Amino acid sequence: MPALPLTLIELKAALNRLPGIGPRSAERMALHLVQGPKEVIKQLTDCMQKASERVQICHICGGLTEEQPCQICDSPGREPGLICVVVKPTDILSLEKTGSYAGHYHVLGGHISPLNGVGPEDLNIAALEKRLDQSEVQELILALGSDVEGDATSYYLAQRLGRQGLKITKIAQGLPAGSDLDFADELTLNRALQGRIALDHEG
Amino acid sequence: MHLAQLRLRDFRNYQRLDLRFGSGFHLLLGNNAQGKTNVLESVYLLATLRSFRGVGPAQMIRHGSPGFFVGAEVVGHHGCLIRYYWSMKERRLSVDQEPVRRLSDYLGLVRAVVFCTEDLQLIKGSPRFRRRFMDLLLAQTEPAYLHALQQYVKVLRSRNALLKAPRWDQATLEAYTHSLLNYGNQIMEARYRLVPKLLPLAQQAYRRISGDDEGLECAYAPAVREDFQQELARLASRERQFKTTLLGPHRDELQWSLKGRSVSEFGSEGQKRSVVIAMKMAQAELLTQHAGTPPILLIDDVMGELDQKRRSGLLPLLDRSHHAGGQVFMTCTEENWPRELGRRLNRWIVREGTVNPSSPH
């Protein structure tokens, strides 16, 4: 098979470095781009240029934003006493989609991971501590995942940030919404049992 | 439960092998180095995704091939079609054409117990072998165990990495210690539960094999004596010195004794063999009780090493498996196959990477 032109190979290699794009997809995308109308390329490069110039990290919560501070941090309608701690900026999007959370966020930037050489000093914890010192926060919700590193990081934060008048909670784990017990694996059921909640009743 | 079909491609010395089986006894006959054990190994691989010979998957690839394939049709309560391909670059495991996403969803579809010469390590080898014996049994009989064990291993690796780092933060260590205690205690509780279930079955099996009651006992000897948290805290400075986690279920032991004397230290060669077979029979029995049907028994040449008396102790187990619709695969060389097993055998001749049925004579 004759080799691709050098510039095309370079384009393919660049696309291949993007997350979720394997060599086959990268090749298809590269071939599509160079054979298509020039405007498409122009539009794509403009968008990328603009996005990379404008999108920045909110200096309060660490989320992605175009202005400082971000809309969520700046919103007067949000509960000031509630902060949800997440690992990465995209976690905010997931929680926002639920539409049922009206507090603020704080992006940690990772887990404490001794195997990857990530210690607490590498995470955005000092800024969180400052937020707790400077404003009246009543509850800190930890939404850091349920793997080993998520658990250890949650425990660490609870120990370090615990103080008078601050409630620290961890999001629950259990059955997926609308699902039947038949479809749950034993581990999930086990967790759901441990995290059971009391029902109110009369008398 | 039994395998109705086994397909091997580039697995060990088999370039291509397609076999169909019924339930019952299958005797694989042939000279040494013809590929008898490789068939057993492939069935065990389907059950555990590991080799019982203590080697990695790369060593099961036929010389000169990129990867191996093992496929099987399982008949029983959870009948299914399993396909497993492994190469250095790619591994694919599917059940009924669906890729398997979680190990815990897969393990248990094929249940197998192997009897092989490597089993002697269960008594002669380091405690690691006996911990793996407990882990394998608990992973197959207690749904939450495998998860706790996997998490424990991850926590342990992280905690050891912390202790080895040139400098680390005490609060981070405490966070990982907290998880270590949590999963470690779950593992120890499960192991405490296992021994009272295991011991009577092993004693019964041992009586059958050895012919007399020599007072077989087994005791779970956890590294933690009473309180994991307190005892670990006392080791803090030594852990800093040795740069590793010094206490926990990763240092447990399962002690086997005859008349109060340790089998590994004082047992005769014959006693050791008998205890190992009793352990494996207890394992098969426990798995049968748990699942309601017997696991596939894989017996690799051990019969040849046993004398007539000890051999006959194994027969009730084989018989029961036969009556319950189970399946037994046994390898033997032509001269030492156990003729007392009778005529209800399916005999297969294994020669230079081929397997062919042979009419009984």
XYZ file of C-alpha atoms in Angstrom, chain B residues 241 243 251 326:
4
model
C 11.877 1.460 59.429
C 8.936 0.793 54.749
C 0.183 -12.177 56.530
C -21.130 -33.433 36.938
